[in-house]
Amino acid sequence: MLAEIISTGAELLTGATLDTNAHYLAKELQPLGIQVQRITTIGDEEEVLRKAFQEASQRSKLCLVTGGLGPTDDDRSAQAAAQAAGTELEPNPTARKYMEEFFRTLSRPLTSTDAKQALLPKGAEAIPNPKGTAVGFSLQIHQCHFYFMPGVPQEMKAMFEKYVLPKIKNTLQTPHHGLQTLTLFGCREAEAAEILNDFPQLFPQIQLGYRVHFPQIQLRLYYPPKANLQNALDWLKQKVGKWIVSWQGRFLEEEVPHLLQKLGLKIAVAESCTGGLVSDLLTNFPGSSQFFLGSVVAYSNSLKQHLLNVCPQTLQKYGAVSQEVATQMAKGIQKHSQADLGLATTGIAGPSGGSEQKPVGTICIAIAYQNLSHSWRFCVDFREREKNKLFFATMALESLRRHICKKYNLKT
Amino acid sequence: MLAEIISTGAELLTGATLDTNAHYLAKELQPLGIQVQRITTIGDEEEVLRKAFQEASQRSKLCLVTGGLGPTDDDRSAQAAAQAAGTELEPNPTARKYMEEFFRTLSRPLTSTDAKQALLPKGAEAIPNPKGTAVGFSLQIHQCHFYFMPGVPQEMKAMFEKYVLPKIKNTLQTPHHGLQTLTLFGCREAEAAEILNDFPQLFPQIQLGYRVHFPQIQLRLYYPPKANLQNALDWLKQKVGKWIVSWQGRFLEEEVPHLLQKLGLKIAVAESCTGGLVSDLLTNFPGSSQFFLGSVVAYSNSLKQHLLNVCPQTLQKYGAVSQEVATQMAKGIQKHSQADLGLATTGIAGPSGGSEQKPVGTICIAIAYQNLSHSWRFCVDFREREKNKLFFATMALESLRRHICKKYNLKT
């Protein structure tokens, strides 16, 4: 079923308010297999609203409208809807009843300004507002069924979930579409797209979408009930398997915490070039204190020696950006914190500080686990300090994920 | 001038991605006196795009389009724009040059998929992308001047600010306006807007715009050559002076590094609830190793004792989230690192971990400077872990800024 969403309100066009309603509604319709083909944001003028409703009624079978139901002069959705449907406003007794009930719970009398909200287009069906005074309504305009809801997000969501969504589900005769999301790290979107170029021909029933969360990518597969999803997944594994970090669409900053929680492992981190970002990402996970003990961000060599027991000779011989120093940092934080795992980063995020042997983009990562340690060195420069930091931190998480999967015999 | 904005991309219609581009652009056009009359969000289909471009070209004089410029199959903005303008795609040498330059800085070859992005409609003018490979372009369609920009917000913003905005300003034919930006911290946008409600009446020549960089706000003043800016600034100081953190529009994560560099001060940080974010923000500043020595993220009490010399009795008596523990953390890191300043945070970011005495949103901040220390306690809950962390970290930077300004007799 084709649908559209119309957000109304001058405040959305001046940038004063960010519209989150349309995004919320689109997300709710998606798993029902309803295809939102357009979202329109317009102001408060009656004529503009009427035109937009009429246009939508010719394109779609379902239209969700938010805003313009309040008691003030710039609330004109009902009037415009009546015009678009070729009818007029009339007092709606059910709407009036819903409003009186709500005002009773507030112990407040209904003013004449408020009462304006009980005027609805002829033929409209009133919808209660569980969280406010503005009554919603549904109305058929040409081929399209419209639901008019308030613009205040809380009120809109409450009305949608309780009344509108069940009505929409009832009218649906098709089974739902599924969504499977995979996360990739290590390739660019363009690279993945080139490799997966044949997908639409091979699996015409399945829609493949991309979403970038730098430096990670999500592949999103929308599939109808009878599609052979497994074949598509097997093909993807063959093509981009080496980059897949999660078959559940988790990003590394979620996948690593999941693994650590599942295995009951505790981690501590020693950071240099990532400057606290690895710790920040891990502690964005609610309940991270269960697996994250802490970290040392050792920018200065003196702190590397003092708090992480990095040996001055190693610093002198190999330099601060070296696998040797990374290894000592990982061991140092593991020992201090008594964590199961120590993870360390040292590198050059730029824009300055690079040399011929160690250009900007060089990153050394080390992991200390039990009595063993492993270290790696890579070099990728995105020409932006913050991007480099984020790439380094993600690389550290990926190194850790691979290490854990290997040690515990887990498949990605 | 009437304008509209078109956001393209299937991911915006499925609810996978929240469109923030249109909101950003609406906000940028508002102070220029350009009236956005419609924002449309559509998918990737060429025919849908073409129609939307044609409709917009009949309603408006200016249209900003985001998305659909990438290298993959679902990037069809250029093709649809060509059709709407009644022309076709052709290799655009300037676009090709911009792309080659960008790939050179990445030391990466141009693939044939990438090269697709250098095909632009005949008559289009290529616009460089300072942060990515997708070249933008401008094109006249009927009465309307279109600017096509990438959908990735960072790339779009960089391209808009550097290239598109100056072009739009030029076409406005009004004299060159100046821009003065102020940064505020401590109030919400709606609060500031209410307090500054009389601004347009008092200073009709000066346009006031808002930009949110949570939890900080920028006030943007566009003023014509002869406007009395100083009067407006004096008035603003009187109204919102207590929240102004920079008269140059710097955010705290830039202002604090500036101050530290200017005064030759070195800092080290001890974090608990902010989980590394204070360090991450400070180390995003290029050359941060000049003033930032390092930090300890002590999530576990054992690390607080072990690496920061927090006294077990203090932890037991006052709890980990207390001004007393924050103070010991600040002193501990100051001592270990021999920094001029020690900054510490401990609090409850949520969603769990709160209590009646210390609800989610509680944050204790301490600063150790020379032999003295200062500490503060606040409580604000944004009902989102990452938002709370960012608020806490920003609050720590603001506490530090105020402390430094007081000690060194600097005005904001």
Coordinates of C-alpha atoms in Angstrom, one line a residue, chain A residues 12-20 23 26-27 30 35-43 45 48 51-52 55 59 188-190 193-194 197 200 208-211 220 222 268 273-277 279-281 283-289 292-300 302-303 306-307 333 336-338 350-352 380-387 389, chain B residues 11-20 23 26-27 30 35-43 45 48 51-52 55 59 71-74 103-108 111-114 131 133 154-155 189 268 273-277 279-281 283-289 292-300 302-303 306-307 333 336-338 350-351 385-386 389:
Chain A
L12 CA 8.9 23.4 10.9
L13 CA 9.7 25.6 7.8
T14 CA 11.7 28.3 9.7
G15 CA 13.9 25.6 11.3
A16 CA 12.6 26.5 14.7
T17 CA 11.5 23.0 15.3
L18 CA 13.0 19.7 14.0
D19 CA 10.2 17.4 12.8
T20 CA 10.5 14.0 14.4
H23 CA 10.4 9.9 11.0
A26 CA 7.6 6.2 8.7
K27 CA 9.4 3.8 11.0
Q30 CA 7.7 0.3 7.4
Q35 CA 5.5 2.0 1.5
V36 CA 5.8 5.7 2.4
Q37 CA 6.4 7.4 -0.9
R38 CA 6.5 11.0 0.2
I39 CA 6.8 13.1 3.3
T40 CA 5.7 16.8 2.9
T41 CA 6.3 19.6 5.3
I42 CA 4.1 22.7 4.9
G43 CA 3.0 25.7 6.8
E45 CA -2.1 28.4 5.4
V48 CA -1.6 25.3 1.0
K51 CA -3.8 21.6 -2.1
A52 CA -1.4 19.3 -0.3
E55 CA -2.4 16.0 -4.1
R59 CA -1.2 9.6 -5.1
R188 CA 33.5 1.8 1.8
E189 CA 29.9 2.0 0.6
A190 CA 30.9 2.4 -3.0
A193 CA 27.9 -1.6 -3.8
E194 CA 30.2 -2.5 -6.7
N197 CA 26.1 -5.0 -8.0
P200 CA 18.9 -7.0 -7.6
L208 CA 18.9 -4.1 -0.6
G209 CA 19.6 -0.7 1.1
Y210 CA 22.7 0.9 2.5
R211 CA 23.2 3.0 5.5
R220 CA 19.4 -3.6 5.0
Y222 CA 13.6 -6.0 3.0
A268 CA 40.2 -2.0 30.5
C273 CA 45.8 8.7 19.7
T274 CA 42.1 7.8 20.2
G275 CA 42.1 10.2 23.2
G276 CA 39.3 8.6 25.2
L277 CA 37.1 7.7 22.2
S279 CA 36.2 4.4 26.3
D280 CA 33.5 6.8 25.3
L281 CA 32.0 4.4 22.8
T283 CA 30.5 3.6 28.0
N284 CA 27.7 4.7 25.8
F285 CA 26.3 1.2 26.2
P286 CA 23.8 1.2 29.1
G287 CA 25.2 -0.9 32.0
S288 CA 28.7 -0.7 30.7
S289 CA 30.1 -0.8 34.3
F292 CA 34.2 -1.9 31.5
L293 CA 36.6 -1.2 34.4
G294 CA 38.2 1.9 33.1
S295 CA 41.0 3.4 31.0
V296 CA 44.1 5.5 30.9
V297 CA 44.5 8.1 28.2
A298 CA 48.2 8.5 28.1
Y299 CA 49.0 11.4 25.8
S300 CA 52.3 12.3 27.4
S302 CA 55.5 10.4 31.2
L303 CA 52.0 9.2 31.8
H306 CA 53.9 6.3 35.2
L307 CA 50.4 4.9 34.8
I333 CA 46.3 -1.4 32.0
H336 CA 46.6 -2.3 37.0
S337 CA 42.9 -3.0 36.5
Q338 CA 43.0 -6.8 36.8
G350 CA 47.0 14.2 12.4
P351 CA 46.9 16.7 10.8
S352 CA 50.5 17.1 12.0
V380 CA 44.7 4.7 6.7
D381 CA 44.4 8.5 6.5
F382 CA 41.0 10.1 6.1
R383 CA 42.5 13.6 6.1
E384 CA 40.4 14.7 9.1
R385 CA 41.5 14.3 12.7
E386 CA 38.1 13.3 14.0
K387 CA 37.5 10.8 11.3
K389 CA 40.2 9.0 15.6
Chain B
E11 CA 16.2 5.5 4.1
L12 CA 14.3 8.7 5.0
L13 CA 11.0 7.2 4.0
T14 CA 11.4 3.9 5.9
G15 CA 12.3 5.7 9.0
A16 CA 15.8 4.2 9.0
T17 CA 17.3 7.7 9.1
L18 CA 16.0 10.9 10.6
D19 CA 16.4 13.8 8.2
T20 CA 18.2 16.6 9.9
H23 CA 15.9 21.4 9.3
A26 CA 15.6 25.9 6.7
K27 CA 17.4 27.4 9.7
Q30 CA 15.6 31.9 7.6
Q35 CA 10.9 31.9 3.0
V36 CA 10.9 28.1 2.8
Q37 CA 7.3 27.2 1.8
R38 CA 7.7 23.5 1.5
I39 CA 10.0 20.6 2.5
T40 CA 9.5 17.4 0.6
T41 CA 11.0 14.0 1.4
I42 CA 11.0 11.4 -1.4
G43 CA 12.8 8.2 -2.3
E45 CA 13.1 6.6 -8.0
V48 CA 9.5 10.5 -8.6
K51 CA 8.3 15.1 -10.9
A52 CA 9.3 16.6 -7.5
E55 CA 6.8 20.8 -9.2
R59 CA 6.4 27.0 -7.2
P71 CA 28.2 6.3 -6.7
T72 CA 25.6 3.6 -6.2
D73 CA 22.6 2.5 -8.3
D74 CA 20.2 4.2 -6.0
F103 CA 41.0 11.0 -4.4
R104 CA 44.6 12.3 -4.6
T105 CA 44.5 13.5 -1.0
L106 CA 43.3 10.0 -0.1
S107 CA 46.1 8.3 -2.2
R108 CA 43.4 6.2 -3.7
T111 CA 37.1 3.4 -9.7
S112 CA 34.5 3.4 -12.6
T113 CA 31.7 3.4 -10.0
D114 CA 33.2 6.5 -8.4
K131 CA 34.6 16.3 2.8
T133 CA 33.8 12.2 -3.2
Q154 CA 28.8 16.6 7.4
E155 CA 29.5 16.7 3.7
E189 CA 16.9 27.3 22.6
A268 CA 44.9 16.2 32.9
C273 CA 30.4 9.0 34.3
T274 CA 31.7 10.8 31.2
G275 CA 33.6 7.7 30.3
G276 CA 36.3 9.3 28.3
L277 CA 34.2 11.9 26.5
S279 CA 39.2 13.6 26.9
D280 CA 37.8 12.8 23.5
L281 CA 36.4 16.4 23.1
T283 CA 41.8 15.7 21.9
N284 CA 39.6 16.5 18.9
F285 CA 41.5 19.8 18.9
P286 CA 44.5 19.6 16.5
G287 CA 47.7 19.9 18.5
S288 CA 46.0 19.0 21.7
S289 CA 49.2 17.3 22.9
F292 CA 46.5 17.8 27.3
L293 CA 48.7 15.3 29.2
G294 CA 46.2 12.5 29.5
S295 CA 43.4 11.1 31.6
V296 CA 42.2 8.3 33.7
V297 CA 38.7 6.9 33.2
A298 CA 38.0 5.2 36.5
Y299 CA 34.7 3.4 36.2
S300 CA 35.5 0.8 39.0
S302 CA 39.3 -0.1 42.5
L303 CA 40.8 1.9 39.7
H306 CA 44.6 2.5 42.4
L307 CA 45.2 5.1 39.7
I333 CA 45.3 13.0 38.3
H336 CA 50.2 11.8 38.8
S337 CA 50.5 13.9 35.6
Q338 CA 52.1 17.0 37.1
G350 CA 21.5 6.5 33.6
P351 CA 19.2 4.9 32.5
R385 CA 22.4 8.2 28.4
E386 CA 24.4 9.8 25.6
K389 CA 27.1 12.2 29.1

